[in-house]
XYZ file of C-alpha atoms in Angstrom:
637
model
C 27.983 -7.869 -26.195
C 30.248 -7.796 -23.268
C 28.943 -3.835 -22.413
C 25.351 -5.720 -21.936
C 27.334 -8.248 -19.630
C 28.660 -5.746 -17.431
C 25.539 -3.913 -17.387
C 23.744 -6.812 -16.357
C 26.100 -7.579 -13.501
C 26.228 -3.929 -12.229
C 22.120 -3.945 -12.323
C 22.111 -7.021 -9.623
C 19.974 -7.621 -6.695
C 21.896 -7.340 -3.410
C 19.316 -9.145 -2.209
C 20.234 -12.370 -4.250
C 23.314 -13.888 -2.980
C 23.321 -16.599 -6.355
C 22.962 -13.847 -8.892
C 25.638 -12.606 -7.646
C 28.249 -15.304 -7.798
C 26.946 -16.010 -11.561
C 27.698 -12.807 -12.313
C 30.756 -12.399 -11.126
C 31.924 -16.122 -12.200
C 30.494 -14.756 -15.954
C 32.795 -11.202 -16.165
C 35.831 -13.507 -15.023
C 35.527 -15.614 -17.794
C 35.378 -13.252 -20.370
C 38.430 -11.168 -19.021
C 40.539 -14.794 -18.753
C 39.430 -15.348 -22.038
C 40.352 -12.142 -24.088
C 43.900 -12.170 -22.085
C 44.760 -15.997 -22.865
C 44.078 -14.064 -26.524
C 46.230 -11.541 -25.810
C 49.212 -13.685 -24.430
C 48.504 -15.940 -27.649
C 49.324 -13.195 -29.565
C 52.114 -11.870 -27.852
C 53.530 -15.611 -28.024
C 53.230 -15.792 -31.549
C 55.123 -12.149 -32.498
C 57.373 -12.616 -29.526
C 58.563 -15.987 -29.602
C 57.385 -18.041 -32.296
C 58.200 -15.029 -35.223
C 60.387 -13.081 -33.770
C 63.858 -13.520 -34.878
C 61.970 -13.143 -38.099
C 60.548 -9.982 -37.392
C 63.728 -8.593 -35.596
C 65.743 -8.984 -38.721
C 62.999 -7.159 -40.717
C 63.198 -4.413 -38.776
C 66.717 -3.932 -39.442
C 66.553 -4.299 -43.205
C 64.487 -1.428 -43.670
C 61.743 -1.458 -46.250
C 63.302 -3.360 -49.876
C 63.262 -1.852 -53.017
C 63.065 -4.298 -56.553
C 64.736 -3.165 -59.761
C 65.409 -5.052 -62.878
C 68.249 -4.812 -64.747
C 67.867 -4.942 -68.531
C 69.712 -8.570 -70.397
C 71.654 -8.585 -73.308
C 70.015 -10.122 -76.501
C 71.732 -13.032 -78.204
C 73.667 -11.820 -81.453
C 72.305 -12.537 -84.633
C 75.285 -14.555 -86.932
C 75.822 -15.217 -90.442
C 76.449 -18.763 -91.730
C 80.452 -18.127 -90.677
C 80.208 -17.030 -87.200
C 80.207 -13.527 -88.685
C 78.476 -10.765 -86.305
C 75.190 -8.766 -88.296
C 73.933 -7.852 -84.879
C 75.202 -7.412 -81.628
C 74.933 -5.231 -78.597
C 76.400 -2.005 -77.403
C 76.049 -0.474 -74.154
C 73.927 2.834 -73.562
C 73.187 5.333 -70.823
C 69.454 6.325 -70.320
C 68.315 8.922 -67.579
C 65.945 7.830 -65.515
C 64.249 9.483 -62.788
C 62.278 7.921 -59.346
C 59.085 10.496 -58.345
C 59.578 9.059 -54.472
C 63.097 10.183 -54.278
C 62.830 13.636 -55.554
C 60.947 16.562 -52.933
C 60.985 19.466 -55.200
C 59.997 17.612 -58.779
C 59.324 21.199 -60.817
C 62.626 22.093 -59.901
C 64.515 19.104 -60.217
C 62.668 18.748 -63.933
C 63.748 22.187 -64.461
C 67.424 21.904 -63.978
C 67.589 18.220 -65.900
C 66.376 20.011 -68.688
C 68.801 22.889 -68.741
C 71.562 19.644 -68.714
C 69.682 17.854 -71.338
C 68.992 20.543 -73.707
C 65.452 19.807 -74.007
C 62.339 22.193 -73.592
C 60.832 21.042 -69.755
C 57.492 20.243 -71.868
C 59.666 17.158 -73.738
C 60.577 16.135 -69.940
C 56.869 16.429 -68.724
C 55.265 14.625 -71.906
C 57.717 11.776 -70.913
C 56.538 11.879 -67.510
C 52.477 12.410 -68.403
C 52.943 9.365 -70.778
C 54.389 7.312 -67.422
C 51.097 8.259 -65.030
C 50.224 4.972 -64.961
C 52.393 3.353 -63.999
C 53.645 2.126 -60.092
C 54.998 5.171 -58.590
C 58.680 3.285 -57.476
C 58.938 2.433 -61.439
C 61.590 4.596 -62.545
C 60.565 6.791 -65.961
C 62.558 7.211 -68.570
C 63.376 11.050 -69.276
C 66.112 10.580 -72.802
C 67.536 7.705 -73.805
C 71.546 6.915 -75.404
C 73.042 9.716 -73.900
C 76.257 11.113 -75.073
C 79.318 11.040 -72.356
C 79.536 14.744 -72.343
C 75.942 15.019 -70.944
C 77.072 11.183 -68.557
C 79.624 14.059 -66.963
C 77.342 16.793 -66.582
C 74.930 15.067 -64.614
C 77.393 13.124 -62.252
C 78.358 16.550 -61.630
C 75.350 18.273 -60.955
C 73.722 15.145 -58.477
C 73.437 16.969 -55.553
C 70.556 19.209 -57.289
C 69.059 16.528 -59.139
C 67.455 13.775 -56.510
C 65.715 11.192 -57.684
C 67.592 10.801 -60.821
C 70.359 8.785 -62.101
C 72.009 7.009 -65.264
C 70.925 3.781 -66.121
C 72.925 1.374 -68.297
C 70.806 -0.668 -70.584
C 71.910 -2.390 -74.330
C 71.135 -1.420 -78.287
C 72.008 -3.176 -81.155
C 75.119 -2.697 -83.107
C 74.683 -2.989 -86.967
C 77.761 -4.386 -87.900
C 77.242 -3.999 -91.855
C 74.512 -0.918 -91.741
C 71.512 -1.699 -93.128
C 72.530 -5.186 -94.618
C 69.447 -7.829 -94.780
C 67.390 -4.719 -92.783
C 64.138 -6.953 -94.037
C 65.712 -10.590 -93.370
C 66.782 -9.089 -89.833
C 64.563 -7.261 -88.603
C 64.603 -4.590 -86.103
C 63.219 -3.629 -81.775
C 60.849 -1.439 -80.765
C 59.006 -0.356 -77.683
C 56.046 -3.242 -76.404
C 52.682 -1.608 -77.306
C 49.985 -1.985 -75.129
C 48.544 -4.584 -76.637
C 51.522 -6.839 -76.953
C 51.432 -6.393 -72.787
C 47.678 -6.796 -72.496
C 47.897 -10.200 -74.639
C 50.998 -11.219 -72.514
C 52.703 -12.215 -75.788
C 56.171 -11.716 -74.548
C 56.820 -13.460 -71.263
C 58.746 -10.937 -68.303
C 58.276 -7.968 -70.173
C 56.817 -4.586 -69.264
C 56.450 -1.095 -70.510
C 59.317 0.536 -71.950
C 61.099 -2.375 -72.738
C 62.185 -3.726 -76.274
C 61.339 -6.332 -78.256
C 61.287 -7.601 -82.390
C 58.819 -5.772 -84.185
C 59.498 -7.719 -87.295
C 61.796 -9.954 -88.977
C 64.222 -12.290 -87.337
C 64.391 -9.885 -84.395
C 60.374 -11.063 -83.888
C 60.427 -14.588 -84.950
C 63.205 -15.532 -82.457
C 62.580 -13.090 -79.326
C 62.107 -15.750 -77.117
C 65.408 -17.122 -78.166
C 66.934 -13.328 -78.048
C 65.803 -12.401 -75.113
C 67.631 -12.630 -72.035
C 66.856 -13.171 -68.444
C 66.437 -9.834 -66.625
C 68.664 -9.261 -63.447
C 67.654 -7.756 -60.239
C 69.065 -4.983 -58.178
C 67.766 -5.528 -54.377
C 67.930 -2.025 -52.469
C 67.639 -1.881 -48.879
C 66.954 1.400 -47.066
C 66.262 2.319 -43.563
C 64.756 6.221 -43.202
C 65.277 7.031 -46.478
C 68.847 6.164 -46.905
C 70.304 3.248 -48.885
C 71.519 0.868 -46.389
C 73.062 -2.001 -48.997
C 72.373 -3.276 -52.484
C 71.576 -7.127 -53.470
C 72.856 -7.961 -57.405
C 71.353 -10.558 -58.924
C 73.276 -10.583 -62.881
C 71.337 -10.554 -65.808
C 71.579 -13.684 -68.249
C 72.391 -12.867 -71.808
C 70.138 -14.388 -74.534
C 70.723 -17.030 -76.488
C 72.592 -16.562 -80.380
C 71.420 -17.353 -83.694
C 72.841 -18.469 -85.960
C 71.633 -17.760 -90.047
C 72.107 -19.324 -93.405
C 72.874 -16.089 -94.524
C 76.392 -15.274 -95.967
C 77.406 -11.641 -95.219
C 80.018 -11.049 -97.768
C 77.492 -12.574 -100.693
C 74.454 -10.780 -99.411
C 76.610 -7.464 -99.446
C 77.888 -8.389 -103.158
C 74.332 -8.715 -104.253
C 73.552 -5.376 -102.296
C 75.850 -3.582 -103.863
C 75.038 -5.184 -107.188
C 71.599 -4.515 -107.152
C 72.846 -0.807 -106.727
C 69.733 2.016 -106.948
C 67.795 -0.615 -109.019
C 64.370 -2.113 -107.176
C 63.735 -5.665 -107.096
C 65.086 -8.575 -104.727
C 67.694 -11.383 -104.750
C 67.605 -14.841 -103.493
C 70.838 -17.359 -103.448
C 69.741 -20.888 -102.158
C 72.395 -24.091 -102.033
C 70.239 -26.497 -104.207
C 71.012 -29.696 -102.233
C 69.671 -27.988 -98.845
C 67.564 -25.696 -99.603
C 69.598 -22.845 -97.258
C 69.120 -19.355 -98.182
C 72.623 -17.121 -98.869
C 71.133 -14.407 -99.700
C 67.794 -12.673 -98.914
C 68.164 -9.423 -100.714
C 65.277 -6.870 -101.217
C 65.903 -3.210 -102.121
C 65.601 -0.544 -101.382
C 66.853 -1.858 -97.863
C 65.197 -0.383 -94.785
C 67.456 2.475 -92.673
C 67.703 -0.148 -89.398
C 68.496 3.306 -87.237
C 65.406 5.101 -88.163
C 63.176 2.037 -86.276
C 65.617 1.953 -83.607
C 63.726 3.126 -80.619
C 60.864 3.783 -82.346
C 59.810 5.133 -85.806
C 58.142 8.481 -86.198
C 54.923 8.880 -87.609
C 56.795 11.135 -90.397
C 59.120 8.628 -91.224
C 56.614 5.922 -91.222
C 54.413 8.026 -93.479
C 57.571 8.752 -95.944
C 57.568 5.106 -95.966
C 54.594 4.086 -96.963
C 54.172 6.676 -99.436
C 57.214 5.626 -101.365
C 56.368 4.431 -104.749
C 59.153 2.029 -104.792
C 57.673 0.550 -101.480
C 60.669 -0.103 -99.096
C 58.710 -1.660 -96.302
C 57.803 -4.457 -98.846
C 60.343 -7.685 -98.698
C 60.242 -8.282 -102.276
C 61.611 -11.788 -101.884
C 58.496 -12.942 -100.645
C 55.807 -10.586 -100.527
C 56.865 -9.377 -104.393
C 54.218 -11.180 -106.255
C 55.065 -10.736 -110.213
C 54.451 -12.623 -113.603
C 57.309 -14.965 -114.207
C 57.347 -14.152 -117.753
C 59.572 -16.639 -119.809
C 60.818 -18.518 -116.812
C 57.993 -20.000 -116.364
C 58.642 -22.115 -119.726
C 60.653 -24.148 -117.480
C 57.526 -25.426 -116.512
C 55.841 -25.665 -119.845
C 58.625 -27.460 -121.140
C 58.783 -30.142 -117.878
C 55.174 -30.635 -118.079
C 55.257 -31.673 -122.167
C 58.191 -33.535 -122.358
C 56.734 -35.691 -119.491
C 53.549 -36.103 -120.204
C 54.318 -37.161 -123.403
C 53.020 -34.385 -125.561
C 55.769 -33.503 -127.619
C 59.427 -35.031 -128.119
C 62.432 -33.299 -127.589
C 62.545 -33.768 -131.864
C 59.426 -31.829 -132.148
C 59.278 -28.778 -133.985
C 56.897 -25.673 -134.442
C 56.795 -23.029 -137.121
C 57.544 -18.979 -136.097
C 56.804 -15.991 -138.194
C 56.978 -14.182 -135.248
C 53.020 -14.306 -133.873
C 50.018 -17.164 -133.795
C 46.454 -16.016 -134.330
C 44.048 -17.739 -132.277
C 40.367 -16.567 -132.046
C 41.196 -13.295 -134.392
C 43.823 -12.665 -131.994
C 47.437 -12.209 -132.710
C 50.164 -13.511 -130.304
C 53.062 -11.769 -130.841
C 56.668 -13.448 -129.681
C 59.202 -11.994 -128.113
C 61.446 -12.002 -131.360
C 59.831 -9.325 -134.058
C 60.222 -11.357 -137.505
C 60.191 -15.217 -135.697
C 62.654 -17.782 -134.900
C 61.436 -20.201 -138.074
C 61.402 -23.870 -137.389
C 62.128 -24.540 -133.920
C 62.769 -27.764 -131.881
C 62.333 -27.836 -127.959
C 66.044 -27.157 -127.303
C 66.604 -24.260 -129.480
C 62.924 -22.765 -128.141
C 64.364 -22.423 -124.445
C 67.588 -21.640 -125.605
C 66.579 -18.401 -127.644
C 63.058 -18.286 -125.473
C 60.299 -18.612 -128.668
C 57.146 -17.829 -127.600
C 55.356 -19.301 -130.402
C 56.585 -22.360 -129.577
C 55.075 -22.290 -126.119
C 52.040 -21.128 -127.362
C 51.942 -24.438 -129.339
C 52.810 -26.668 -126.570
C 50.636 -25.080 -124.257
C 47.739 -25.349 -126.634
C 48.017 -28.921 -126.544
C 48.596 -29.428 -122.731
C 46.298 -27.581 -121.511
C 46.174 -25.276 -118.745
C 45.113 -28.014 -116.064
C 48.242 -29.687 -116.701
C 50.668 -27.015 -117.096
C 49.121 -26.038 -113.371
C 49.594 -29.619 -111.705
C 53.113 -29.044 -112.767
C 53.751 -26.233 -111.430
C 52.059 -26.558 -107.818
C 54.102 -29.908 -107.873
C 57.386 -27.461 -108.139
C 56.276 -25.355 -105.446
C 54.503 -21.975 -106.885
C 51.154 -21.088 -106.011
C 51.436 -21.842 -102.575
C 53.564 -20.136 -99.865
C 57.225 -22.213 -99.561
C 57.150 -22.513 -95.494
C 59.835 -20.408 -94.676
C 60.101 -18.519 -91.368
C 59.132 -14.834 -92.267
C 56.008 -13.374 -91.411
C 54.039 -12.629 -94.082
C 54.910 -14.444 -97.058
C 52.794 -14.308 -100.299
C 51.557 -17.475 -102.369
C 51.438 -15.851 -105.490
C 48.878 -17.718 -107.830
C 48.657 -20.493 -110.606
C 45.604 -20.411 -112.563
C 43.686 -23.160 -113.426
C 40.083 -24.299 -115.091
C 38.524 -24.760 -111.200
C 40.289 -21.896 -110.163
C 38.637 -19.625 -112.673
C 35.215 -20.438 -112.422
C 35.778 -20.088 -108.342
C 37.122 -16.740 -108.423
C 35.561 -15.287 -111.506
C 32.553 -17.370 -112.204
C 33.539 -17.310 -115.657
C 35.055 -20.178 -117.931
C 38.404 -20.709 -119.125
C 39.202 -19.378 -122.171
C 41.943 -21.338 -124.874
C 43.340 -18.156 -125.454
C 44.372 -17.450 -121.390
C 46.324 -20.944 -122.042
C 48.823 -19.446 -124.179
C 49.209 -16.694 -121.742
C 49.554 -19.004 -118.978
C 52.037 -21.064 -121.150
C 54.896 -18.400 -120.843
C 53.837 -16.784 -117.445
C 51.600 -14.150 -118.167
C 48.232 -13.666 -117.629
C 47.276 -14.305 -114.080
C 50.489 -16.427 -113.072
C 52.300 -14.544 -110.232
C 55.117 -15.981 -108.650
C 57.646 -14.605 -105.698
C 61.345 -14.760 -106.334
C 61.770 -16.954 -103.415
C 59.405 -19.624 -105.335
C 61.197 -18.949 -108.374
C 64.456 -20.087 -106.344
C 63.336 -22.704 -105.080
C 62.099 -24.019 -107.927
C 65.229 -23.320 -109.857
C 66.811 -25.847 -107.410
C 64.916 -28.769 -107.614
C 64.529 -28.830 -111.465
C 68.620 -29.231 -110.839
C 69.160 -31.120 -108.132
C 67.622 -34.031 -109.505
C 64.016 -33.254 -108.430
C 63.962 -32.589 -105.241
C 61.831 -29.834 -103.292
C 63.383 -28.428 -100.217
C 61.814 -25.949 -98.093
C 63.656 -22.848 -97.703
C 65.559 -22.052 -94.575
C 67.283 -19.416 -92.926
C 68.129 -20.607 -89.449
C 71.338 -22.900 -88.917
C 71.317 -23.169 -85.260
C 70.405 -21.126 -82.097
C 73.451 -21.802 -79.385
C 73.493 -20.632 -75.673
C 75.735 -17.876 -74.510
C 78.192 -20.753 -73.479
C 78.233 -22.202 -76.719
C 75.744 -24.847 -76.050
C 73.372 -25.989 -79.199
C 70.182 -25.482 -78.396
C 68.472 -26.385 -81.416
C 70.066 -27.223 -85.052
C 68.426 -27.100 -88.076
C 68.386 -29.652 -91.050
C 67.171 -29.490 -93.980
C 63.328 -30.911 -94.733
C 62.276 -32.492 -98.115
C 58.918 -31.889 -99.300
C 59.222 -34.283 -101.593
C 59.797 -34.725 -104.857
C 58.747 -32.551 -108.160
C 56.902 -34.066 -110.920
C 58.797 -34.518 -114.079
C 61.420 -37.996 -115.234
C 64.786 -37.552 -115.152
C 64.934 -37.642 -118.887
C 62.809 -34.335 -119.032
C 64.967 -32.719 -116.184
C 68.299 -33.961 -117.788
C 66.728 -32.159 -121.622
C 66.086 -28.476 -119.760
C 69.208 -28.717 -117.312
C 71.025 -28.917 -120.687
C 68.920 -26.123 -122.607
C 69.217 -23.906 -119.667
C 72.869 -24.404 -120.201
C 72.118 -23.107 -123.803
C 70.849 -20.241 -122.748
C 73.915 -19.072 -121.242
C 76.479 -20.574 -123.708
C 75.377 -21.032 -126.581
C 75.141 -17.979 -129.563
C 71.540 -17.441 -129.707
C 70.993 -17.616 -125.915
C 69.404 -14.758 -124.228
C 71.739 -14.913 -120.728
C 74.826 -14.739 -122.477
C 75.722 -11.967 -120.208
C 76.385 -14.222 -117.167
C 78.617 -16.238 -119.023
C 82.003 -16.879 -116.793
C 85.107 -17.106 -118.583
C 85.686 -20.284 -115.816
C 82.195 -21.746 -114.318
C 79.282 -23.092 -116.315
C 76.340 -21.554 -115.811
C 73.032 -22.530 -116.640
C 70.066 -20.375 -116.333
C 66.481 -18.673 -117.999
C 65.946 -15.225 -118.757
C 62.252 -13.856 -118.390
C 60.273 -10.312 -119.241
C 57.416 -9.401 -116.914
C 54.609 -7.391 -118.751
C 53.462 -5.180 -116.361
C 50.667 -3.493 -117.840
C 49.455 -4.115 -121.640
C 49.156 -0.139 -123.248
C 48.007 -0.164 -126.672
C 49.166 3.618 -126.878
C 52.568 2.631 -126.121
C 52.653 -0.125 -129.097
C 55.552 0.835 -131.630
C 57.341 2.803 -129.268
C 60.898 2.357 -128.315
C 60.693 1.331 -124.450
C 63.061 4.342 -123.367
C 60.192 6.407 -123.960
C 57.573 4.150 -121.910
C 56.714 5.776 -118.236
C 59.034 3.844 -116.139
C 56.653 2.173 -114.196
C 55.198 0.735 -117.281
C 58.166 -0.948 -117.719
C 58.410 -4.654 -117.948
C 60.522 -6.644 -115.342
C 63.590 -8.054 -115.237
C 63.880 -11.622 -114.332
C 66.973 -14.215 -114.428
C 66.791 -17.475 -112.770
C 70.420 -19.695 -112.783
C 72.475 -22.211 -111.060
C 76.155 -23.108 -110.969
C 78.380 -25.010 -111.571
C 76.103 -26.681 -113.765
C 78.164 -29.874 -113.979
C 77.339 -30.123 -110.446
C 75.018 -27.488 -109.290
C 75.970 -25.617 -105.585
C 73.625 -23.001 -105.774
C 70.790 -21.423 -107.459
C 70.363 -17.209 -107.782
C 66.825 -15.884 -108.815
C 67.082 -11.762 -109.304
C 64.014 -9.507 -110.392
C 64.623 -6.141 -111.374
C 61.412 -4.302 -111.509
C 61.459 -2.500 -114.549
C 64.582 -2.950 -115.520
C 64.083 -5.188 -118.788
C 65.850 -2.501 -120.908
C 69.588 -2.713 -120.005
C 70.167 -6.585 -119.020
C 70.530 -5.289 -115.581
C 68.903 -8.914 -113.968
C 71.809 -10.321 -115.564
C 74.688 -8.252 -114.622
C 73.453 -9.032 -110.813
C 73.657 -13.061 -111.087
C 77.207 -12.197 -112.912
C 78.236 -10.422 -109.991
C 77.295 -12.828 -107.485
C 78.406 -15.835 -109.134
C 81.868 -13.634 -109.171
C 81.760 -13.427 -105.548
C 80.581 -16.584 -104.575
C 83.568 -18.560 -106.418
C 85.973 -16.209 -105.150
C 85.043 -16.676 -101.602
C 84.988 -20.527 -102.341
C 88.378 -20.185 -103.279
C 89.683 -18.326 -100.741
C 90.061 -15.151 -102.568
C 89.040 -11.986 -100.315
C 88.475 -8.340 -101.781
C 89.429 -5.710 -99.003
C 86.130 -5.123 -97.508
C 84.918 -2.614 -94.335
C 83.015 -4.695 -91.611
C 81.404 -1.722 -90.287
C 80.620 0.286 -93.665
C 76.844 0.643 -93.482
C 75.612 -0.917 -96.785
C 73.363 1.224 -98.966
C 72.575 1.611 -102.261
C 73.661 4.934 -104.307
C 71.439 7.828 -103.005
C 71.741 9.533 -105.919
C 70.470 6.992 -108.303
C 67.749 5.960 -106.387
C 66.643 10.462 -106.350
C 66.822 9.597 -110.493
C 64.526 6.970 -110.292
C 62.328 9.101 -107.567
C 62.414 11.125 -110.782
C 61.620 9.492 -112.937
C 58.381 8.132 -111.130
């Protein structure tokens, strides 16, 4: 536009004296205007931002780095430390500072140890990322290799040592399922934005407690502010991380490691809940998980060992363990009869040792019978017969509304990620799932927890705890408090009544008192918890795995050990005024009472550390269970 304006004033007519003076009045005002633009401009850098701008150009371009938080510690119930941090030194390395990379890659590698294709797969993974993110060449190095690069700098530009935090496993691989353990954010976890201020490379709970409270764990990143002017660092701005916040558990280190260390190379879990709260001691499921091995990331060789162990160590048998309750589940039976009304604690069946029913024989647990048997002396010395009886005249219906009411076939609420229901069978339920009707024979089965009852130990637990307690359900927690760094509570946790169970308190009072029996009296079958000082009530109960018809008349040492039946013992203590309730399942361990010796050896530890008494134990010892007998039962899989 303004070349045709100057073209038209150079093409005028001398001749025209007006045309001229319009012309020339036209070009003016277009050169006045683009300079008042100029000068406007000038104005604005010059005067209006230019203090501003003047201190900009003495900083220097700015350079953002964060500085990795502590997480909060994870407590027990005492103020004990399970996890904490520990400092370690990763080496990093910035593509912009370094001129010669194939050289500079060459000689860290030499320092490292490592083959330069390690280094360069490190660096191939990190393409896409922003070219001023430092990558991360080997992480936790040792302070031999610390030396060796401080001393070699000058040929390695572009990389130094950066400090960052692990976690410290106080007691080894104590609670590994209950706690949890970090790992590097996938892709995905960044893509979905499910952890706020994170980014690649940094890590986060992958499962456990670790997951369930990272927002809690996870502290505020700090900055480090560099300032450089023509490629030299001019000054550095700090700005401190913040340390995340601690949680505190219901878990009680020194009984968790007794039950650990009870549960020796056996398989199975153990739960300890304070009947009154519903707080979880103990969360015990074996075999543990090696924390170390996740730390930083699991290899896929490790992970497939893992999954392709038969005794299935990734599995938190406390709540994902789904197993028939066996005779424990008479508890039930029994609650449901006396109050409903269908038998009286008087009444009394007949046992030869098996019913027929339908050209079917029912064998009890007792080859030969029990004879006449009231309802006392039938949980006491666990008669199946006699629950066969009593659940023929309930009825399967009712012996299930009983048992939902006390918390099984449902999950319990508690904060761990993937908890299993387990199942309580019913008429309805049937003809949903199998289209089939009910059959009077699956009632007896049902009637001692067989058949298709499946129950978690957890459940059991909690169960175990109301029936005591007076009737109460609690759900089960794990979480006391969370507390800031400066010892500030957060959030505190109470415990939360789901009401109460079905069942009068005369009922309740008859099978507190039998379960008493069962560990006190001659004929019970848990006299091996007995306590020479503490009452302890409890039920014994044999999960049939698998029915063989070849293995019928053999001893049980010669069964395949994964035919095996379970061990289960349910209990609580003191039973004048019950505390606490421990549920332990063995799997396959019904030959040698093992269940049994592992409530013994809690209850042990539990009254000792209520009275003050402390065995000599190592804080730091990593807690695992006897390699060698878990390669015999490897073995004998």
């Amino acid at each position: 536009m303004f070349r045709r304006i100057l073209a038209n004033i150079i093409k005028f007519n001398p001749t025209n004296p007006t045309m001229l003076k319009k012309r020339i009045g036209i070009a003016m005002a277009v050169v006045i205007f683009f300079a008042a633009l100029l000068l406007t401009r000038l104005w604005y850098l010059q005067i209006y931002r230019g203090d501003e701008f003047a201190k900009l150009s003495e900083i220097g371009p700015v350079r953002i780095q964060e500085i990795a938080a502590p997480r909060g510690n994870i407590l027990d119930r005492t103020g004990q430390p399970i996890i904490t941090n520990r400092p370690r030194f990763d080496v990093v390395w910035s593509r912009e500072k370094t001129p010669n990379p194939e050289e500079v890659i060459r000689n860290l590698a030499r320092i490292l140890h490592e083959d330069v294709s390690v280094l360069l797969d490190q660096i191939r993974n990190a393409a896409g990322n922003p070219r001023n993110m430092p990558i991360r060449l080997k992480e936790d190095i040792d302070k031999a290799t610390i030396l060796a690069i401080n001393t070699n700098i000058l040929s390695l530009p572009g990389v130094s040592i950066e400090r960052r935090f692990s976690r410290k496993y106080h007691h080894g691989d104590l609670a590994s399922h209950l706690v949890g353990f970090l790992g590097e954010i996938s892709q995905s976890e960044l893509e979905k934005n499910r952890y706020a201020n994170c980014q690649g490379g940094d890590q986060v709970g992958k499962q456990g407690m670790e997951k369930l409270f990272e927002e809690y764990l996870q502290g505020e990143k700090g900055k480090k502010v560099t300032i450089d002017f023509s490629g030299f660092e001019q000054r550095q701005v700090l700005v401190p991380p913040f340390s995340g916040n601690d949680l505190h558990l219901t878990l009680d280190v020194d009984l968790q490691r007794a039950a650990e260390e009870a549960m020796g190379g056996k398989t199975g879990a153990v739960v300890v809940m304070e009947v009154n709260t519903g707080n979880l001691l103990v969360m015990c499921s074996t075999p543990t998980l090696n924390l170390q091995e996740f730390s930083g990331g699991i290899s896929t060789t490790t992970w497939d060992r893992l999954l392709n162990d038969p005794l299935n160590p990734l599995l938190n048998k406390t709540i994902q363990g789904q197993y028939p309750p066996g005779s424990i589940f008479k508890i039930i039976t029994a609650l449901a009869a006396i109050s409903e009304g269908v038998i009286t604690p008087d009444a009394t069946f007949f046992c030869d040792g098996s019913l027929n029913l339908d050209k079917r024989r029912y064998r009890c647990g007792k080859k030969g019978g029990h004879g006449t048997v009231d309802f006392h002396r039938a949980l006491v010395e666990s008669c199946d017969v006699y629950f066969y009886s009593v659940g023929q005249k309930l009825g399967v219906d009712n012996i299930a509304m009983y048992a939902n009411s006390l918390g099984l076939g449902k999950k319990t609420g508690i904060e761990l990620e993937y908890e299993k229901g387990g199942n309580i069978p019913s008429t309805t339920w049937k003809q949903q799932r199998y289209k089939e009707k009910w059959q009077e024979g699956e009632t007896l089965s049902a009637a001692i927890g067989q058949g298709y009852v499946l129950t978690t130990p957890l459940q059991i637990c909690r169960m175990t705890a109301a029936v005591v307690n007076g009737g109460t359900l609690y759900r089960p927690q794990m979480v006391q408090s969370i507390t800031a760094p400066n010892g500030k509570t957060l959030k505190a946790f109470t415990p939360v009544s789901e009401g109460k169970i079905l069942g009068s308190e005369q009922s309740l009072a008859l099978i507190k008192d039998a379960l008493v029996g069962v560990v006190n009296s001659p004929g019970g079958t848990g006299k091996v918890v007995k306590l020479p000082d503490v009452l302890i009530g409890g039920k014994t109960g044999t999960a049939q795995v698998v029915h063989l018809a070849q293995n019928e008349g053999l001893g049980e040492k010669v069964i395949p050990y994964k035919y095996r039946d379970h061990a289960w013992f349910t209990s609580f203590a003191p039973a004048e005024k019950p505390e606490i309730a421990v549920t332990v399942l063995v799997e396959h361990g019904h030959l040698d009472d093992s269940a049994g010796a592992v409530v013994k050896a809690v209850y042990q530890r539990y009254f000792e550390l209520k009275s003050g008494k402390q065995k000599n134990k190592t804080a730091e010892q990593p807690t695992n269970f006897n390699k060698n007998e878990r390669g015999d039962r490897h073995a004998a899989l």
